[in-house]
CSV table of C-alpha atoms and ligand atoms in Angstrom, one decimal:
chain,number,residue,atom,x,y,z
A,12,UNK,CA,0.0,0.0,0.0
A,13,UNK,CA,0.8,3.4,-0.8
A,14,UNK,CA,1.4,6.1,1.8
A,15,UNK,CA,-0.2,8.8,-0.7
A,16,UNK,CA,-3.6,9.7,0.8
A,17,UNK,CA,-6.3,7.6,-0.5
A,18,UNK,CA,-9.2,9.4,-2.1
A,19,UNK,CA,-12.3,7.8,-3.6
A,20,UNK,CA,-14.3,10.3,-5.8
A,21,UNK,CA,-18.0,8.8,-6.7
A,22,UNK,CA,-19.4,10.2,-10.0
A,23,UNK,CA,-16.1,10.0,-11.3
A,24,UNK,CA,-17.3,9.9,-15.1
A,25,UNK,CA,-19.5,12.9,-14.7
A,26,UNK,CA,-18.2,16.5,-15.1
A,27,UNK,CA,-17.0,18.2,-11.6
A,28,UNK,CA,-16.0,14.4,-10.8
A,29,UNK,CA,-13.5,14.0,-13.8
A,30,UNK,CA,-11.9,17.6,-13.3
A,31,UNK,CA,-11.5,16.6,-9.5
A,32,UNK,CA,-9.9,13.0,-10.3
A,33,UNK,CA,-7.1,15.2,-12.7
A,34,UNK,CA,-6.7,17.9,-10.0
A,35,UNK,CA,-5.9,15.2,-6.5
A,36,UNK,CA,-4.2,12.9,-9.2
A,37,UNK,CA,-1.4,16.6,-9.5
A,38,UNK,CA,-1.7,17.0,-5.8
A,39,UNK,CA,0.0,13.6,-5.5
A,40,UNK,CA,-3.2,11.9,-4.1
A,41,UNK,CA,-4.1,8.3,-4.7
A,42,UNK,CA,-7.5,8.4,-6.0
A,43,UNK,CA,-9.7,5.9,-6.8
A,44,UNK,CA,-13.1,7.1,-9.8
A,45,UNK,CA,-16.0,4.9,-9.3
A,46,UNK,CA,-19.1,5.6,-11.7
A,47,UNK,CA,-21.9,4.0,-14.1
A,48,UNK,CA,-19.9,5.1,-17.0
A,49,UNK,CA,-16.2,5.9,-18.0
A,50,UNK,CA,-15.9,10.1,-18.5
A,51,UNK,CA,-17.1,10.5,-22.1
A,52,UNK,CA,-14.5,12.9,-23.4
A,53,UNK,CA,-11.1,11.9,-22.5
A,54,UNK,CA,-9.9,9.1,-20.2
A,55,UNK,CA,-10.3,9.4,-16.7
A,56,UNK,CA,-6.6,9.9,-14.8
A,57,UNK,CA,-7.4,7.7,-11.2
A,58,UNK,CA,-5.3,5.4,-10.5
A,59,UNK,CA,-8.2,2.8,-10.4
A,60,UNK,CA,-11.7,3.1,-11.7
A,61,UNK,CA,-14.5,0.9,-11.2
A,62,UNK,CA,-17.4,0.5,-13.1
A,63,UNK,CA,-20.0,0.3,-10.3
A,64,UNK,CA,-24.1,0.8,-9.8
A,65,UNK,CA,-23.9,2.7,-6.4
A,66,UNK,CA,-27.6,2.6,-5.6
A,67,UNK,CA,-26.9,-1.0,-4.9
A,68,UNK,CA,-25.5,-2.0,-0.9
A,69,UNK,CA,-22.7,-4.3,-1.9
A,70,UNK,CA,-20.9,-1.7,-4.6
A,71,UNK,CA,-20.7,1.0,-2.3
A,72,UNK,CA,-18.9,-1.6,0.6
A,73,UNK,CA,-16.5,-2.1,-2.5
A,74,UNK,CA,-16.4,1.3,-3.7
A,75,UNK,CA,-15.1,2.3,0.3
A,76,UNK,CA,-12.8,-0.8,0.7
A,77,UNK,CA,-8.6,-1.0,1.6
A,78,UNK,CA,-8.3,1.7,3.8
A,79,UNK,CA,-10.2,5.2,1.7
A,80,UNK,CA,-9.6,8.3,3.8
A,81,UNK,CA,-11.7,10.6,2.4
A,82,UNK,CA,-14.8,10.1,0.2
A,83,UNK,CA,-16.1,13.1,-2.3
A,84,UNK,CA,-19.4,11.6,-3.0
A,85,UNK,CA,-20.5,13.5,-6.4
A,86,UNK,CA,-22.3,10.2,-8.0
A,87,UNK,CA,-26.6,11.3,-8.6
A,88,UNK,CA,-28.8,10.8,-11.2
A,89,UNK,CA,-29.3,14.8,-12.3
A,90,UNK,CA,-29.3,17.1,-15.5
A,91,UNK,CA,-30.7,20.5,-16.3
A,92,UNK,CA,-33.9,21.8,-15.4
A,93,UNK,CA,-35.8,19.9,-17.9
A,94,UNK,CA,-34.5,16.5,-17.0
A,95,UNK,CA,-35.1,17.4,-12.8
A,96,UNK,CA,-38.6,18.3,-13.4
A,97,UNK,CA,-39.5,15.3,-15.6
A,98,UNK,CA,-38.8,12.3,-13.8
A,99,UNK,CA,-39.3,13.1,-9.9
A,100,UNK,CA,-39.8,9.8,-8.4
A,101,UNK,CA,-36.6,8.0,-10.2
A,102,UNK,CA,-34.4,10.8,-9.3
A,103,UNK,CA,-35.1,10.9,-5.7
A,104,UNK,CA,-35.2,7.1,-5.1
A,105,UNK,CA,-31.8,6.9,-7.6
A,106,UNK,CA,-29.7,9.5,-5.2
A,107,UNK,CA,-31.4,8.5,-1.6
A,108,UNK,CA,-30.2,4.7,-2.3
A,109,UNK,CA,-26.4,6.2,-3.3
A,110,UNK,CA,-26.1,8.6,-0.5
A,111,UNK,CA,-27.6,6.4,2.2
A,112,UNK,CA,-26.2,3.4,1.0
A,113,UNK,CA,-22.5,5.6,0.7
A,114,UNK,CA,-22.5,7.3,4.1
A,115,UNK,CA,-23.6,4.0,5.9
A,116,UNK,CA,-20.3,1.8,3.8
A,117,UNK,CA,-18.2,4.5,4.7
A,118,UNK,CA,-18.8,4.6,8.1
A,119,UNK,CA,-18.5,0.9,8.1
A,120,UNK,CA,-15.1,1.0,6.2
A,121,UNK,CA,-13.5,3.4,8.3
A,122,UNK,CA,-13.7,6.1,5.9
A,123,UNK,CA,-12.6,9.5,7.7
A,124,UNK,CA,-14.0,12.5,5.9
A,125,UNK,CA,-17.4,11.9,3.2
A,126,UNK,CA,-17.8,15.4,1.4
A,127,UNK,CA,-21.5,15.1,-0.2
A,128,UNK,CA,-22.6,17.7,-3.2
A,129,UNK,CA,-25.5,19.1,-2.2
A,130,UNK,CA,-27.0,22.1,-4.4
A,131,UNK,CA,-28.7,25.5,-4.3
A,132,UNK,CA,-31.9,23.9,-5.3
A,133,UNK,CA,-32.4,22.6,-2.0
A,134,UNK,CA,-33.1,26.7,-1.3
A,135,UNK,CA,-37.2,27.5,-0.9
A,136,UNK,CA,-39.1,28.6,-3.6
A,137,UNK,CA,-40.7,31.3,-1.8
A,138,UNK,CA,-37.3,33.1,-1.6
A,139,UNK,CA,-36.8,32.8,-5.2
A,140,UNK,CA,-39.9,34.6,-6.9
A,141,UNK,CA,-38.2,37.4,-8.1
A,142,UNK,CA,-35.4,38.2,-10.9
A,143,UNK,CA,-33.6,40.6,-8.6
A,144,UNK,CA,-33.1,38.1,-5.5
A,145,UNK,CA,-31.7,38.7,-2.6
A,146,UNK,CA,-28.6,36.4,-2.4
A,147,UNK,CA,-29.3,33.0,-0.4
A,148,UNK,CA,-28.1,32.3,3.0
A,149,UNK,CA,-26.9,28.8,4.0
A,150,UNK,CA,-29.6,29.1,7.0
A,151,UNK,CA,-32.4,30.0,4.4
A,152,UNK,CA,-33.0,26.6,3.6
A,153,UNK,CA,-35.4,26.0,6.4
A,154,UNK,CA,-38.2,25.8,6.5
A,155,UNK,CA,-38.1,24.0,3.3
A,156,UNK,CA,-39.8,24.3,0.5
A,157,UNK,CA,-37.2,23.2,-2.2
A,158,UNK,CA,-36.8,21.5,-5.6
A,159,UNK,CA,-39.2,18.9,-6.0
A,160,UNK,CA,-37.6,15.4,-6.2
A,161,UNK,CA,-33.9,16.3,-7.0
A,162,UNK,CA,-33.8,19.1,-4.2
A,163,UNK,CA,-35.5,17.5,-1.6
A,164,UNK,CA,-33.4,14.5,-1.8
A,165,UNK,CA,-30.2,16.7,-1.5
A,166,UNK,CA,-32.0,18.0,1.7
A,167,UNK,CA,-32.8,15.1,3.3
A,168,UNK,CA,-29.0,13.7,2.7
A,169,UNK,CA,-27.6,17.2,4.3
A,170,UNK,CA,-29.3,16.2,6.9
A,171,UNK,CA,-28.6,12.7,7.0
A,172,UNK,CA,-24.6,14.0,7.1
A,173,UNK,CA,-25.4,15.6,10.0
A,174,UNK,CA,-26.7,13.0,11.8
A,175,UNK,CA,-23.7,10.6,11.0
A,176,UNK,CA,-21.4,13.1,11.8
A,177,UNK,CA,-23.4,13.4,15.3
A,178,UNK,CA,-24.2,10.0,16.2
A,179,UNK,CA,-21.2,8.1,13.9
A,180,UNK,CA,-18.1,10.9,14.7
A,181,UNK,CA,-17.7,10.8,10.5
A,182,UNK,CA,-16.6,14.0,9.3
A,183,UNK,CA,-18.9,15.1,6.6
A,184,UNK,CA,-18.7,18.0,4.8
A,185,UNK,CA,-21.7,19.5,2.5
A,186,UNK,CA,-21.4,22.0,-0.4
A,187,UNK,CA,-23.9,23.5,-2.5
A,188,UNK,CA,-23.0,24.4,-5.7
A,189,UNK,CA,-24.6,27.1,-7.5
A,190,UNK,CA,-24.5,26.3,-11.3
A,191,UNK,CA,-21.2,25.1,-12.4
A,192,UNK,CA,-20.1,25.0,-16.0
A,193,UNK,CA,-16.6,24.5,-18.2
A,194,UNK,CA,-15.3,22.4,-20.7
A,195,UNK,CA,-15.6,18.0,-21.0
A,196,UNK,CA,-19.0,18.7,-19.8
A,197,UNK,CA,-22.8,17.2,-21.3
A,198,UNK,CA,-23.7,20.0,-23.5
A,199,UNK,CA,-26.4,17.8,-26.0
A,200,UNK,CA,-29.1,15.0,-25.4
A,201,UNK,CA,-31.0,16.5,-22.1
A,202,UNK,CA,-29.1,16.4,-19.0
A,203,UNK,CA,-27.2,19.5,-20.0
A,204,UNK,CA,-27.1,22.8,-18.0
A,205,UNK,CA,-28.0,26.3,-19.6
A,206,UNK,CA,-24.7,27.5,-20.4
A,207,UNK,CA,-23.4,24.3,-22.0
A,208,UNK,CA,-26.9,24.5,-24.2
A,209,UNK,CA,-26.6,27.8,-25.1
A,210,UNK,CA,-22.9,27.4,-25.7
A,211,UNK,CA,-24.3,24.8,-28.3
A,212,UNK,CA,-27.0,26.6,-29.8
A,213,UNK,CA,-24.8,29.4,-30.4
A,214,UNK,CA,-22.3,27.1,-32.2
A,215,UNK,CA,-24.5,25.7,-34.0
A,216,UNK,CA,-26.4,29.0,-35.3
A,217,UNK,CA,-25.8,31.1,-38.5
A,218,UNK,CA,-25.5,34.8,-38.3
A,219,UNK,CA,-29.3,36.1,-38.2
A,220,UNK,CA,-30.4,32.9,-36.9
A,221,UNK,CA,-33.4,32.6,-34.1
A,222,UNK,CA,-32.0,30.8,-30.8
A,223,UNK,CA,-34.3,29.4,-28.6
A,224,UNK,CA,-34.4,30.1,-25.1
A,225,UNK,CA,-36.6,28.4,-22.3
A,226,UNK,CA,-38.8,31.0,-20.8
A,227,UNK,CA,-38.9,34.8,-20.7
A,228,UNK,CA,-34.9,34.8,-20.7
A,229,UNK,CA,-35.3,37.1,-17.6
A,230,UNK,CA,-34.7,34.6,-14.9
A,231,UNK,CA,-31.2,35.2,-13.0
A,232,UNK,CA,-28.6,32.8,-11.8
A,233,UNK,CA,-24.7,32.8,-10.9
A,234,UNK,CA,-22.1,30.5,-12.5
A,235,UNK,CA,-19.0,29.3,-10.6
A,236,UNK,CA,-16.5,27.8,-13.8
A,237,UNK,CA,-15.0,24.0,-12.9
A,238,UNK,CA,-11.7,25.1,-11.8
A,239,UNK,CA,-12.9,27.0,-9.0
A,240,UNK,CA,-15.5,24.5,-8.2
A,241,UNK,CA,-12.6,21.7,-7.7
A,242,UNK,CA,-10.4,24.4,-5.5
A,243,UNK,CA,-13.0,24.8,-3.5
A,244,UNK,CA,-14.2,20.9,-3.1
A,245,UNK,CA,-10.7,20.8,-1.9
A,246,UNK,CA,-10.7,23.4,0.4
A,247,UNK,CA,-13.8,22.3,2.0
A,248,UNK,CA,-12.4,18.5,2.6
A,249,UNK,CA,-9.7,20.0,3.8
A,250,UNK,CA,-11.2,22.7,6.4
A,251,UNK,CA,-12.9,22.4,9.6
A,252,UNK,CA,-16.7,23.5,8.2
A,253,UNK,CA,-19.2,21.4,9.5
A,254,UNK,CA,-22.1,23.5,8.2
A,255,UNK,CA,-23.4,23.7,4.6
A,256,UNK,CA,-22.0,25.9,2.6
A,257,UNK,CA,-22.6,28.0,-0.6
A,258,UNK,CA,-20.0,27.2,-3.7
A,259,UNK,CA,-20.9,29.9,-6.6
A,260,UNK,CA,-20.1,33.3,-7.6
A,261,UNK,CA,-22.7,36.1,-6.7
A,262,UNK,CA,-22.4,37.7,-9.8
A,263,UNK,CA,-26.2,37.9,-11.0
A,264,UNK,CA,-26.8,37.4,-14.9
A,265,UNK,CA,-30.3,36.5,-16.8
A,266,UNK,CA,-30.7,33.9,-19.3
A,267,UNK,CA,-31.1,36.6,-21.9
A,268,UNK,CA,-27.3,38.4,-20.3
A,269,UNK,CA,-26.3,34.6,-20.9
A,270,UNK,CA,-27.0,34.3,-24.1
A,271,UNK,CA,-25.6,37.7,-25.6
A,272,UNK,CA,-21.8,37.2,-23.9
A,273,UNK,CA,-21.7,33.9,-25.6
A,274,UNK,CA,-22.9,35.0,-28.8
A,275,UNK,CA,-20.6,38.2,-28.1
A,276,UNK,CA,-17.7,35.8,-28.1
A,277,UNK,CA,-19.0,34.0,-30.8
A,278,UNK,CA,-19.1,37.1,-33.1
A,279,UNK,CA,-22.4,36.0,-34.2
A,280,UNK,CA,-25.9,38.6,-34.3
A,281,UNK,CA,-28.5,36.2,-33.1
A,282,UNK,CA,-32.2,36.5,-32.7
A,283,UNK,CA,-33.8,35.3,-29.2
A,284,UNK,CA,-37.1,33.3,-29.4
A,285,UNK,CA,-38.4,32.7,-25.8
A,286,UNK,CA,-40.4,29.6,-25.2
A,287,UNK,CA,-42.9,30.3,-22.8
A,288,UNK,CA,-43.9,26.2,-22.7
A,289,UNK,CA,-40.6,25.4,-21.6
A,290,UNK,CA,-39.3,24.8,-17.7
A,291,UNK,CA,-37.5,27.7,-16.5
A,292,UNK,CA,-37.2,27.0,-12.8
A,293,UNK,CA,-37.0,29.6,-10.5
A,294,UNK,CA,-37.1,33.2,-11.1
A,295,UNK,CA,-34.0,34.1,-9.4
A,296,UNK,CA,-31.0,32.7,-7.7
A,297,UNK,CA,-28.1,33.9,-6.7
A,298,UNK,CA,-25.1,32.5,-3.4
A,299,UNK,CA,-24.6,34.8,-0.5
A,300,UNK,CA,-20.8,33.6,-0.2
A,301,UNK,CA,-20.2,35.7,3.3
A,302,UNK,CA,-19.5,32.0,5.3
A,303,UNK,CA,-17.6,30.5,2.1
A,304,UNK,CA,-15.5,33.8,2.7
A,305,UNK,CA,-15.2,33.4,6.4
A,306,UNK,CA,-15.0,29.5,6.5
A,307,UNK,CA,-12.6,28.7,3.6
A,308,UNK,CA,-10.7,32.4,3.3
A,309,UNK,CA,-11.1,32.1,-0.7
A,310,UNK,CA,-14.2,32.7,-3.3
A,311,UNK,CA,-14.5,32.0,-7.0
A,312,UNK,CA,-12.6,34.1,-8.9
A,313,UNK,CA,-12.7,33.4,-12.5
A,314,UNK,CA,-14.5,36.4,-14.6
A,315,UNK,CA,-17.8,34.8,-16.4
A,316,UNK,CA,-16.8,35.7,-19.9
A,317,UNK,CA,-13.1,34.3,-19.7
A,318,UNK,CA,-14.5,30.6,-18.3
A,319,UNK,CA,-17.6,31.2,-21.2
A,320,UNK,CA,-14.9,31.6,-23.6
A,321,UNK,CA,-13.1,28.3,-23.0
A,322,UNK,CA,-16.4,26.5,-22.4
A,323,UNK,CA,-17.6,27.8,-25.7
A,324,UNK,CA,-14.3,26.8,-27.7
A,325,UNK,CA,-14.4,23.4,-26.6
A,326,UNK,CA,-18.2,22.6,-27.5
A,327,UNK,CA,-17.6,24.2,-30.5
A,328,UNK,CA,-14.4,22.0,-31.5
A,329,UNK,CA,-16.4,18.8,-30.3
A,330,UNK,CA,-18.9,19.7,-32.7
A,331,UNK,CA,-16.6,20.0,-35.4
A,332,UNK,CA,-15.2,16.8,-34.7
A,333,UNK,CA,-18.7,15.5,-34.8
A,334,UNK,CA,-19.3,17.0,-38.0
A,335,UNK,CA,-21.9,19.4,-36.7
A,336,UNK,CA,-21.1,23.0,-37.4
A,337,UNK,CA,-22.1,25.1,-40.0
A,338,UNK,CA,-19.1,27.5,-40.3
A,339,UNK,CA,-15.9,27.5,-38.0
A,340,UNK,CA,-16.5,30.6,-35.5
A,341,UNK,CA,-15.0,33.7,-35.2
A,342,UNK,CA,-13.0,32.2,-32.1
A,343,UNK,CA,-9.8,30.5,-33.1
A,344,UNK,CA,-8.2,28.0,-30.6
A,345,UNK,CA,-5.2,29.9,-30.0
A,346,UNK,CA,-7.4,32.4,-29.0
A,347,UNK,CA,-8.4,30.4,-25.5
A,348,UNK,CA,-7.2,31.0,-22.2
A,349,UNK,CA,-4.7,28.2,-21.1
B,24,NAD,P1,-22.8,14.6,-13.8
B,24,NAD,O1,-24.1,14.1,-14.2
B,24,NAD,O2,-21.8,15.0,-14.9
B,24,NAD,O3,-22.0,13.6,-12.9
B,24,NAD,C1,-22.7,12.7,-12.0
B,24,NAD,C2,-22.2,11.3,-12.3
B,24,NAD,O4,-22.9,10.4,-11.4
B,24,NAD,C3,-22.5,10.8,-13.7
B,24,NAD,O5,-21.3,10.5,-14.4
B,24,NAD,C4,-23.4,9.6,-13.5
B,24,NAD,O6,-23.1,8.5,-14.4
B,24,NAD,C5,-23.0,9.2,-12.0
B,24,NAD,N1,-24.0,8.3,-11.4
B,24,NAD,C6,-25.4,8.5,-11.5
B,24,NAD,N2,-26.0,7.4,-10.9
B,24,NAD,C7,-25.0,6.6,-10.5
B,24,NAD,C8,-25.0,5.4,-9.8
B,24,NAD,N3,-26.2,4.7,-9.5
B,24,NAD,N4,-23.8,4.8,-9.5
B,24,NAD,C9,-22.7,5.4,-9.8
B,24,NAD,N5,-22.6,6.6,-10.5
B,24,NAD,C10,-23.7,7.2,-10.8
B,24,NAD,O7,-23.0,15.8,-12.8
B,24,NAD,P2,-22.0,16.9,-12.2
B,24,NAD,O8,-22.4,18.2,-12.8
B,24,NAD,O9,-20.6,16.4,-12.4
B,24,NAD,O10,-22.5,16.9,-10.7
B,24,NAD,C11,-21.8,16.3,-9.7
B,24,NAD,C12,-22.5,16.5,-8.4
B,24,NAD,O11,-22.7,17.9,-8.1
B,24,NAD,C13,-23.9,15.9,-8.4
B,24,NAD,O12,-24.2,15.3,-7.1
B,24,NAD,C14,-24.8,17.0,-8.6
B,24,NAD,O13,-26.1,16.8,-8.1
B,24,NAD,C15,-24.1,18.1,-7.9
B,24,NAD,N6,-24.4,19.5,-8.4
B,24,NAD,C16,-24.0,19.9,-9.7
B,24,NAD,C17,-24.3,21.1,-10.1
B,24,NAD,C18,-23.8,21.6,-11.5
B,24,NAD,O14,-24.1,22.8,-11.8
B,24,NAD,N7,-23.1,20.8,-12.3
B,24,NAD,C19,-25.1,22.0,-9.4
B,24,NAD,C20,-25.6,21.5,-8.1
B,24,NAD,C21,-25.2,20.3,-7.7
């Protein structure tokens, strides 16, 4: 056995979970990836990685086994709001059996520190009716009233951590992140977010063309790009905050504001058509990052338009490579921030 610190990240072949793996793997970590699925863009850099359902009892004992330190437990069955209002029941029952069945084999493997992703849609609706929000509080989230399915399921594991923590002494740490976005992410099929959709559309579009947006386009959220996402996951395991706590940027932006610094980038002139029909979520959203400030001494700092622009490049060469685009973009490669 190794001495280097041994790290298992669940949901390994998903997005924040693959740019985590890369990022412990260059801290010198020994980390082992477990997920349904190999990461779909580039192979995954642990120095194991199992193929494993987690929603089943026996995977997650094997998932936790030979001596795992630290457990960053990002596996769940989620996509963008479409997806988490479609399919309530499956989504709940998918993550409740992963993050019960993972906190209880990690507790029964010895497993030190279990960092669970939680996320800012276990925040209540009735704080969230209005574009110009007022940012949320960590201590907002009761009394609930949050996402159905996929956001009450993250609030009933915070709580669940808690109680571990309390009656098992396992250190668990809970973040909620507040839309994350960047490259080697799902940006086609259904289970992407909005700014690797729009990133697409945009790509995809014609100068003059009509891009479809899912409601009025006024709704507001903040984005928090991967790499700070993954500093912060590793300041939080590594920190002495017991407490939820807010991972975004509280720089507020609508759908519409979305839209036009991609297409900015893009150099294109696009027309918005707002689907009305469509999902949208709530109206506003937006991270009050006063205890990430005071807790981890760091917030995300990486300006919206710089991590668009790389997000945006690299959709844009996958869907060359798939044959997909109908002109290259004004953005050339060398262009991209490193
Ligand atoms: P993702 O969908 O890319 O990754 C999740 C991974 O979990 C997928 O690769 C999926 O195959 C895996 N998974 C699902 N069911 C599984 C099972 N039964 N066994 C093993 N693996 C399983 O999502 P992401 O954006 O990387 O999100 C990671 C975590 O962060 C999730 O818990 C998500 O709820 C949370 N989160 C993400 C965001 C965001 O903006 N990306 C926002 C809030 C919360």
């Amino acid at each position: 056995m190794t001495s280097r610190p041994r790290i298992l990240v669940t949901g390994a072949g998903g997005f924040i979970g693959h740019h985590l793996v890369r990022r412990l793997r260059k801290d010198g970590c020994w980390v082992r990836g477990v997920d349904l699925k190999h990461p779909e863009f580039e192979p995954a850099a642990a120095d194991e990685f199992e193929i494993l359902d987690l929603r089943k009892w026996d995977n997650c004992l094997e998932a936790t086994r030979g001596g795992v330190a630290q457990v960053y437990s990002l596996a769940a069955d989620m996509g963008g709001i479409g997806y988490i209002t479609s399919y309530l029941a499956d989504i709940f029952r998918n993550n409740i059996l992963i993050n019960t069945h993972m906190l209880e084999a990690s507790r029964v493997n010895g497993v030190r520190r279990f960092l669970f992703s939680s996320s800012a849609c276990v925040y209540p609706s009735f704080l969230q009716k209005s574009a110009d929000v007022t940012p949320l509080k960590e201590d907002d989230a009761i009394p609930a009233d949050p996402e159905p399915g996929y956001g009450w399921e993250k609030l009933a594991t915070e709580e669940l951590c808690r109680y571990y923590r309390k009656d098992h002494g396992l250190e668990t740490r809970v973040v909620r992140f507040h839309n994350v976005y960047g490259p080697l992410g799902t940006y086609d099929g259904g289970k992407e977010k909005s700014p690797a959709a729009l990133c697409r559309k945009v790509a995809l579009a014609q100068n003059g063309d009509e891009v479809e947006i899912w409601g009025d386009g006024k709704q507001t959220r903040s984005y928090m790009y991967v790499d700070d996402c993954v500093e912060g996951l590793v300041r939080l395991m590594a920190s002495e905050c017991h407490e939820p706590l807010n991972m975004g940027t509280d720089r507020l932006v609508t759908i519409d504001g979305l839209l036009e610094i991609i297409s900015g980038l893009a150099g294109k002139r696009l027309h918005i058509a707002h689907d009305l029909k469509k999902p949208q979520g709530v109206r506003g959203r937006n991270s009050d990052n006063t205890r990430l400030r005071e807790q981890l001494g760091w917030e995300p700092g990486t300006p919206l338009e710089d991590g668009l622009r790389t997000t945006y490049l690299w959709i844009e060469k996958e869907l060359g490579k798939a044959g997909r685009l109908p002109q290259r973009g004004k953005l050339q490669e060398k262009d991209a921030p490193v």
